[in-house]
Every structure is written in structure tokens, then in C-alpha cells.
Short mmCIF file of C-alpha atoms and ligand atoms in Angstrom, two decimals:
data_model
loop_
_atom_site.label_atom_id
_atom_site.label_comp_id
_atom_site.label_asym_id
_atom_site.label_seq_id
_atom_site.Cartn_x
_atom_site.Cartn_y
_atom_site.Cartn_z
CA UNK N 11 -21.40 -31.03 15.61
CA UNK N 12 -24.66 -31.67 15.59
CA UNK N 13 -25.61 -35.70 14.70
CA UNK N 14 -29.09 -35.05 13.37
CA UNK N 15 -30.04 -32.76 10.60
CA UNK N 16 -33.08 -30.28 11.13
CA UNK N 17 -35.95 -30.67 10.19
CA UNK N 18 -36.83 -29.73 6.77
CA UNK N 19 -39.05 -26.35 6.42
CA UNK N 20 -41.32 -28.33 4.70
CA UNK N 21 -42.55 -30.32 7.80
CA UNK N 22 -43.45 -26.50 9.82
CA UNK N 23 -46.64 -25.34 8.64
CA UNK N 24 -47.74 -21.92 8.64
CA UNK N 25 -50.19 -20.17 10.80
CA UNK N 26 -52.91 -20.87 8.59
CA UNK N 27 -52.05 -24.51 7.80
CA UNK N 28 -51.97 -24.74 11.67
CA UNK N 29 -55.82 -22.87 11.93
CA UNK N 30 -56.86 -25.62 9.31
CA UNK N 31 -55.26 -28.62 11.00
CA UNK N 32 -57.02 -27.32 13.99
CA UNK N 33 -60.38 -27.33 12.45
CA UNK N 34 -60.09 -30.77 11.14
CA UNK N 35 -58.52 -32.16 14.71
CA UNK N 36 -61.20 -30.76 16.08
CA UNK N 37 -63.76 -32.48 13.45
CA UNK N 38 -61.92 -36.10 14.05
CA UNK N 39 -62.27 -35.81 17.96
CA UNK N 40 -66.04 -34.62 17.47
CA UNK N 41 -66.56 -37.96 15.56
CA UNK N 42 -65.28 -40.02 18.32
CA UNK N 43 -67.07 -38.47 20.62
CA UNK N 44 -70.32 -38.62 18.80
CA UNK N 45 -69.57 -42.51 18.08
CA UNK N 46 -69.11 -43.05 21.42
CA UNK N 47 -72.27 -43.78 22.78
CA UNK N 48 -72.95 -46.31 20.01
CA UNK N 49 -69.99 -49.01 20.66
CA UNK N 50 -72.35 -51.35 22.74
CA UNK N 51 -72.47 -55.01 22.74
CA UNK N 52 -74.62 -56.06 19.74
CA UNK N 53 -73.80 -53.02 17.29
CA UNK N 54 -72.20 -54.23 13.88
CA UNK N 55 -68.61 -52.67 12.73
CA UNK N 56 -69.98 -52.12 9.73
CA UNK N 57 -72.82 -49.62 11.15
CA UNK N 58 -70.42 -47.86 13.29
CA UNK N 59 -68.65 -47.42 9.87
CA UNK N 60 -71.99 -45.87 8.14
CA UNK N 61 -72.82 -44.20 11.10
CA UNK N 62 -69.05 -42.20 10.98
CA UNK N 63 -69.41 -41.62 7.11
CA UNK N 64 -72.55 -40.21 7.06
CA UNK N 65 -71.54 -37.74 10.34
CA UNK N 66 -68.12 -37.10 9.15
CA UNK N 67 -70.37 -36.55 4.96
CA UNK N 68 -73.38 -34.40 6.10
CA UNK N 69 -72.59 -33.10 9.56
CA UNK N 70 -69.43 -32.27 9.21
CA UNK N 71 -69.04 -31.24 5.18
CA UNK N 72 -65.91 -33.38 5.27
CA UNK N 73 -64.29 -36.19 4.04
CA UNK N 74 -63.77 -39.44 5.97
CA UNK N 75 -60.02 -39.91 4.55
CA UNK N 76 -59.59 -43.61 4.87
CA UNK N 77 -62.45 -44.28 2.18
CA UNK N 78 -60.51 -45.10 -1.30
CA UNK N 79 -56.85 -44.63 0.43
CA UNK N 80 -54.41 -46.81 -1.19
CA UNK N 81 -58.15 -48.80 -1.70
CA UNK N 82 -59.25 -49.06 2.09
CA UNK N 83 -62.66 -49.44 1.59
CA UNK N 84 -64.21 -48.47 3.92
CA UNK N 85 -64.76 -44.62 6.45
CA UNK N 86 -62.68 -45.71 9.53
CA UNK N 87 -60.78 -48.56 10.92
CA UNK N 88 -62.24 -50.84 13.52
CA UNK N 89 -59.74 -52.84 15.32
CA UNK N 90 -60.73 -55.52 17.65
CA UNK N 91 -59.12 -57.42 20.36
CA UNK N 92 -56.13 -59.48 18.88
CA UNK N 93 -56.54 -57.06 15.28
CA UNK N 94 -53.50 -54.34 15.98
CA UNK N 95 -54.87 -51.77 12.98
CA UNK N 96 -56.83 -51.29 9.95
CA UNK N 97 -59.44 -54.03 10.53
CA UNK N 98 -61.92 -53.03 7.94
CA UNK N 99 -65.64 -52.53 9.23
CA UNK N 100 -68.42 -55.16 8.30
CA UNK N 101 -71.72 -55.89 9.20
CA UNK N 102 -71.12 -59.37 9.96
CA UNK N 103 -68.60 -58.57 12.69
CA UNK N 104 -70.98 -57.70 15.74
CA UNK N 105 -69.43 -56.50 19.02
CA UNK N 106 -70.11 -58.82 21.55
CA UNK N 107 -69.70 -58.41 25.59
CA UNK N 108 -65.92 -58.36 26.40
CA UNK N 109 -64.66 -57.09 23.08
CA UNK N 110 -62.20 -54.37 23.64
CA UNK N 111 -62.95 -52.35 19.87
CA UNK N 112 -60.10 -49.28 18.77
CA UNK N 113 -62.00 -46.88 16.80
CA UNK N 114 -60.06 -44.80 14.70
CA UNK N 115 -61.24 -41.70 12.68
CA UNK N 116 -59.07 -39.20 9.72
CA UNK N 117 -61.06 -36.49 8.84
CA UNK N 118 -59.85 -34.05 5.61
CA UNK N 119 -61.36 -31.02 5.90
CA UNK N 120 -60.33 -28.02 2.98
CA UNK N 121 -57.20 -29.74 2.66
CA UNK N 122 -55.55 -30.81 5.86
CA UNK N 123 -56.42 -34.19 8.15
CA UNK N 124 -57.02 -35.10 11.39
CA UNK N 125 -56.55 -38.34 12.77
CA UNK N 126 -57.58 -40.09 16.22
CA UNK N 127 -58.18 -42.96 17.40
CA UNK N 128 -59.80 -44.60 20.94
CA UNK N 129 -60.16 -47.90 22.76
CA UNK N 130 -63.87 -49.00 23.68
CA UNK N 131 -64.67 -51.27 26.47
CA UNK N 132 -67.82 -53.45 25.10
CA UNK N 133 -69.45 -54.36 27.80
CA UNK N 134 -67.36 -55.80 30.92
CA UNK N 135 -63.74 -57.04 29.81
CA UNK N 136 -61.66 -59.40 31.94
CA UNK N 137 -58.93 -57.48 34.22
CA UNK N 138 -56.13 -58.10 31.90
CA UNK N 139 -57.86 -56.73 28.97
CA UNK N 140 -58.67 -53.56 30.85
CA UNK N 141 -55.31 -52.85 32.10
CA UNK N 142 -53.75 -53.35 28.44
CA UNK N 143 -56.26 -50.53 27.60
CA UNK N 144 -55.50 -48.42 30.26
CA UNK N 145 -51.60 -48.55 29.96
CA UNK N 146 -51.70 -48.04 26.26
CA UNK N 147 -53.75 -45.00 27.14
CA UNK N 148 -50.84 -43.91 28.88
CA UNK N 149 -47.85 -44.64 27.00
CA UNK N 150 -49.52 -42.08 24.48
CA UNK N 151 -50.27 -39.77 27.52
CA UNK N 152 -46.47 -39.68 28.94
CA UNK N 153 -44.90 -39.39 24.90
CA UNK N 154 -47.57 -36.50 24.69
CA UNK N 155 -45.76 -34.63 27.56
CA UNK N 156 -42.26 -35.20 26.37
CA UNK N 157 -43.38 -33.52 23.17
CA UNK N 158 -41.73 -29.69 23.09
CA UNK N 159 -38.98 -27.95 20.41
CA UNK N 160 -35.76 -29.23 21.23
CA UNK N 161 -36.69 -32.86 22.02
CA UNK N 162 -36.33 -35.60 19.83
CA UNK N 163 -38.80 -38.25 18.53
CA UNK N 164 -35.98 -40.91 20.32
CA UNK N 165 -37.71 -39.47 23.54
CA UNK N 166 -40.83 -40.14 21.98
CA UNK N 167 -40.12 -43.68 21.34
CA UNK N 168 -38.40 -44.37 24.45
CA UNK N 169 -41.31 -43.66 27.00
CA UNK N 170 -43.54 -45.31 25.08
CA UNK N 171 -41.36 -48.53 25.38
CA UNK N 172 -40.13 -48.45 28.58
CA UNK N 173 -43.82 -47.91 29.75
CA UNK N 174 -45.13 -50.91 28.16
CA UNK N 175 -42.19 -53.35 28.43
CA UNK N 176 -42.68 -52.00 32.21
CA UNK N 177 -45.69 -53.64 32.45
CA UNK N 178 -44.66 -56.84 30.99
CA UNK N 179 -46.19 -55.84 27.06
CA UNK N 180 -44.42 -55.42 23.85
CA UNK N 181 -44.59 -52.41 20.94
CA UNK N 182 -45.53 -53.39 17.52
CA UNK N 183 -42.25 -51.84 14.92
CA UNK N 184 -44.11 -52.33 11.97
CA UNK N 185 -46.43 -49.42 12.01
CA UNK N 186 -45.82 -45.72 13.42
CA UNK N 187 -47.04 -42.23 13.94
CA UNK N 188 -46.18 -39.61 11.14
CA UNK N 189 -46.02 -36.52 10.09
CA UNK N 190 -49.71 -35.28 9.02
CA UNK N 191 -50.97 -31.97 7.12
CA UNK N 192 -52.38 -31.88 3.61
CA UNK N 193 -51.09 -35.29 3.28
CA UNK N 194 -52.32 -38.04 5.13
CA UNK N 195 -49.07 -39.87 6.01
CA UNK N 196 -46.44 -37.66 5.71
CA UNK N 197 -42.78 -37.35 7.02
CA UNK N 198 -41.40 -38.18 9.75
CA UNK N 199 -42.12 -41.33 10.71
CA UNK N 200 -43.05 -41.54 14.83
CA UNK N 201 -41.69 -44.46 15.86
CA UNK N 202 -43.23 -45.88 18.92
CA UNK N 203 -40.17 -47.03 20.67
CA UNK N 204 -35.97 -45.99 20.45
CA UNK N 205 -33.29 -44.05 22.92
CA UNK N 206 -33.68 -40.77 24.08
CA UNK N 207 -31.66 -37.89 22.65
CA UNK N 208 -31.62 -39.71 19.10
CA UNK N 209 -33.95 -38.59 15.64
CA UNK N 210 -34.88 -35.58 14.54
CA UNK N 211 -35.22 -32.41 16.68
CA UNK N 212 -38.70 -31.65 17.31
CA UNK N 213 -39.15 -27.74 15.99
CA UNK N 214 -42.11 -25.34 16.21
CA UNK N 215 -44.66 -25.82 14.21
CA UNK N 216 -44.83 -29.56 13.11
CA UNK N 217 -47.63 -31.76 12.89
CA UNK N 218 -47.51 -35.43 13.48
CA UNK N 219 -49.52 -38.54 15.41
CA UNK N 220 -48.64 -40.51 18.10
CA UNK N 221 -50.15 -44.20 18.38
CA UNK N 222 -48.83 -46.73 19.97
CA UNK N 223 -50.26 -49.95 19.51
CA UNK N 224 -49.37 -52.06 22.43
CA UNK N 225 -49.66 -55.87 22.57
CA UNK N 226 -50.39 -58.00 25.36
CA UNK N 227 -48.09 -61.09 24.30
CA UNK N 228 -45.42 -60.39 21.20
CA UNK N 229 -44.51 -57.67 19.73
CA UNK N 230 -44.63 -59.37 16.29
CA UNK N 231 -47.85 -58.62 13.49
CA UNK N 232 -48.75 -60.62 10.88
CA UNK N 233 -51.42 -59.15 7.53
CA UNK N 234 -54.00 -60.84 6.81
CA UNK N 235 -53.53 -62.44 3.57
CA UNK N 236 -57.54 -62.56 3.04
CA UNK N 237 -57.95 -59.12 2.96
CA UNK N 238 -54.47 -57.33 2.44
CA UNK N 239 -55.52 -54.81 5.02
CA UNK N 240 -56.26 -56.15 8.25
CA UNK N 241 -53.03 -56.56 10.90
CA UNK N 242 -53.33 -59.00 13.60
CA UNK N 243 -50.94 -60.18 16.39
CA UNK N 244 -49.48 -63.30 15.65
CA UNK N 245 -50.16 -64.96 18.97
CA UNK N 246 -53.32 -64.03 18.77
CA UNK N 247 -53.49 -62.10 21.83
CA UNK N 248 -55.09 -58.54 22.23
CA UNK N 249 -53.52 -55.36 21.02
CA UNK N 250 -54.62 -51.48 21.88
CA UNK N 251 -53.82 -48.17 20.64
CA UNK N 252 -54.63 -44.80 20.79
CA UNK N 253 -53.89 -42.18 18.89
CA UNK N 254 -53.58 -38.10 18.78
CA UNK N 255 -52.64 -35.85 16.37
CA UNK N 256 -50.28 -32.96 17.98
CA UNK N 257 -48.87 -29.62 16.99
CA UNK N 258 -45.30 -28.77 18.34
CA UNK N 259 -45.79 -25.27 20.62
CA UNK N 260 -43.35 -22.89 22.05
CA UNK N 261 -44.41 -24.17 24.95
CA UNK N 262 -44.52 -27.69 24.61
CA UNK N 263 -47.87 -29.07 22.17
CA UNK N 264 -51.02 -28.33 21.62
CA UNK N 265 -53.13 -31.96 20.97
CA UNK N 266 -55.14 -31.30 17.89
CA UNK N 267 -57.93 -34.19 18.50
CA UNK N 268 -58.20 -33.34 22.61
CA UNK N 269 -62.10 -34.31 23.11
CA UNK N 270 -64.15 -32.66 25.78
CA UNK N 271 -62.82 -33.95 29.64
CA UNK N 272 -59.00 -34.46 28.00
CA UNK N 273 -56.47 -32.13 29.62
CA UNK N 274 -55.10 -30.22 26.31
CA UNK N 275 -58.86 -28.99 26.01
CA UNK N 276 -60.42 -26.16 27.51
CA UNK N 277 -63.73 -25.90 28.63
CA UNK N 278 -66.42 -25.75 26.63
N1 LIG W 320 -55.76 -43.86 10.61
C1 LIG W 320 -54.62 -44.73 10.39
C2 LIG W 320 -53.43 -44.02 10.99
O1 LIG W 320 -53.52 -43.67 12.13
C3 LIG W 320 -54.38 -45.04 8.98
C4 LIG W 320 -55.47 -45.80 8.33
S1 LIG W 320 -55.07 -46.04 6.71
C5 LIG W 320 -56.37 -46.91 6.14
O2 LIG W 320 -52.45 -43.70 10.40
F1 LIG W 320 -56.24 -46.96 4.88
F2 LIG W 320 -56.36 -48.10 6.71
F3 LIG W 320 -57.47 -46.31 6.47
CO1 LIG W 321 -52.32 -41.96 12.19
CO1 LIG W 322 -55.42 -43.04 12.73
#
């Protein structure tokens, strides 16, 4: 008998929701990449905000999907050092030498998202703020190659985990992938740690994020009651994540928001 029900046929899209969710994974990771080569010590959140929103608004003919969502106000999320998620851009917060900056873009493009998001070293960072980058980068790198039909999102989880608590850091609960399509945030939730062979099946055809957002102390979050948006850690150490949007494959996954130099991507 099997535990775990199926997955609903709502969560499989069809071939031409898939050619659409390409498009706007492709969009998202073209956003990073152009943003790149601003994150440099000096540079204001807020202007690497403007700087995405006008790209992502008269490049791109899209839609930067954080803008107005649930009333974020703002194009994309910068996150820095002990901020785990959502830290709103402003023009007063200026990247400084040392800063370790997550950058993360949603694009909507006619109809269906993608979302992606990056660590940034400003400058030189300390040892220890490097290697929390670099083993975030691969907790999301080992859950990407668990990711084929027939697995479970337990298996998902439980890299991630036993990656980081490997290393001596913990995985924020409160926040998760999910599904994605024409909806931001849709089922299932991705949770970013669990037991392997538990939750759903993973079937042909769905669409969801991973992100884990690792923290170098505790695992534990607290909102900031200032802004209602921002999510720090409550030790006040640093946190990183990264993020991909994936489609499940015969074969295993294709990773929607690959930029140039990333394995899933061919050349070009
Ligand atoms: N991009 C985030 C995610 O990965 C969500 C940001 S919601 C916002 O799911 F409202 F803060 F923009
Ligand atoms: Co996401
Ligand atoms: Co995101």
C-alpha cells in the first residue's frame, strides 16, 4: 500500500506550460547574470533593485513578480549577511567590503514565473563567511541531483540537512521551496530538510524551487517587526541561500534558471 498519495494532476504542467516556464527561467537567470557585475562594495540595495526592475520592465517585457506581492514593495529581495530572506532593497543600505549579499530574482513572463536566487561575495569576506557560501551552494547542488520521478521531496530535504549539519550549520524550517507555474508559490511545499523515502513522489512534469537557506549559528529566524518583511537569524549570525527553479524530467531535471558556466546549461 502505498503511504503517500500522488501527486495531484494539477501540479504536472503541460508541454506548453513547460516551454513558458522555460522562457521565464531563462529570463530570471539572465537577470542575475546581468546584475552580477554590479554587486561591488559601495553600490546601494536599493539601485541594484532599480537596476533589476528596469532590466526585468524594458529589456525583458516582463514583470519583476515580487513588486506588490502580498505588498513587498519592492523588484527583488536583497538579503544580507545575518538577513535569511526578503530583506527589502533601500538606498540607504550600501554594500560595504565583506558583505556576503543573496540576490534573488522572480520573473512572470505571459503567465508563468521564474525564480532564482545567488550569493555575492562583496569584496573579500573572512574564511568562515566564504565557506557558509560555498556549502550552501552545494546543499542546493547535491538536492538538485537527487531530483528524478520516483524520488521523494524527503530525499530532497534530507541531503540538504545532512550536508549542512555536516559542516557544523543549521537549516532554517520556517521558509521552503514550492511548487511554481502561473502561481508564484504554489503546492508542494519543498522543505529543506526531512528522511529519505518520505513526501510526495516526485512525477514528470512538475515545477518547483529549491533554496535552502543555511545558517552559520541557529537554525532559528526571527521577522522583523519594523518592517513585517525582512527575516533575520536570531543570533545574529550570517545566513546564505541559493535558489533554482527545476522541472522534473524522464531523466532526472532539467534546472530552469541554469546561467551560462552551470552544468544543466548548454553552451551558448
Ligand atoms: N523569491 C522568494 C522565493 O524564493 C519569494 C519572495 S516573496 C517577496 O520564494 F514578496 F518577498 F518578494
Ligand atoms: Co522561491
Ligand atoms: Co526566490
Amino acid at each position: 500500500m502505498k503511504s503517500q498519495p500522488n501527486p495531484p494532476p494539477g501540479f504536472i504542467k503541460t508541454p506548453a506550460e513547460i516551454e513558458r516556464m522555460r522562457v521565464a527561467g531563462r529570463l530570471a537567470a539572465d537577470v542575475i547574470e546581468m546584475i552580477a557585475p554590479h554587486v561591488q562594495p559601495g553600490v546601494s540595495t536599493g539601485e541594484l533593485d532599480r537596476i533589476c526592475h528596469d532590466f526585468i520592465v524594458n529589456v525583458q517585457h516582463a514583470i519583476p513578480a515580487p513588486l506588490d506581492y502580498h505588498g513587498f514593495p519592492k523588484s527583488i529581495c536583497t538579503s544580507v549577511n545575518q538577513v535569511v530572506c526578503h530583506g527589502i532593497p533601500s538606498e540607504r543600505r550600501i554594500l560595504k567590503n565583506g558583505d556576503i549579499v543573496n540576490v534573488d530574482v522572480t520573473v512572470l513572463k505571459d503567465g508563468y514565473h521564474g525564480d532564482t536566487s545567488v550569493m555575492f561575495l562583496v569584496g573579500r569576506c573572512e574564511a568562515h563567511a566564504e565557506r557558509l557560501v560555498r556549502v550552501t551552494h552545494e546543499c542546493l547542488y547535491r538536492a538538485i541531483e537527487v531530483v528524478h520521478p520516483g524520488a521523494r521531496l524527503g530525499d530532497i530535504g534530507h541531503v540538504i540537512q545532512q550536508h549542512a549539519e555536516a559542516n557544523y550549520y543549521s537549516v532554517v524550517r520556517e521558509y521552503c521551496g514550492h511548487g511554481i507555474g502561473s502561481q508564484f508559490h504554489e503546492e508542494p511545499q519543498v522543505l529543506h530538510y526531512g528522511r529519505p523515502g518520505t513526501g510526495m513522489e516526485l512525477v514528470e512534469g512538475m515545477t518547483f524551487t529549491i533554496e535552502p537557506m543555511i545558517n552559520a549559528g541557529k537554525r532559528h529566524t526571527k521577522l522583523s517587526q519594523r518592517d513585517g518583511w525582512t527575516v533575520e537569524t536570531r543570533d545574529g549570525r550570517l545566513s546564505a541561500q541559493w535558489e533554482h527553479t527545476l522541472l522534473v524530467t524522464a531523466g532526472g531535471c532539467e534546472v530552469l534558471t541554469a546561467r551560462r558556466g552551470e552544468p544543466w546549461r548548454g553552451a551558448d
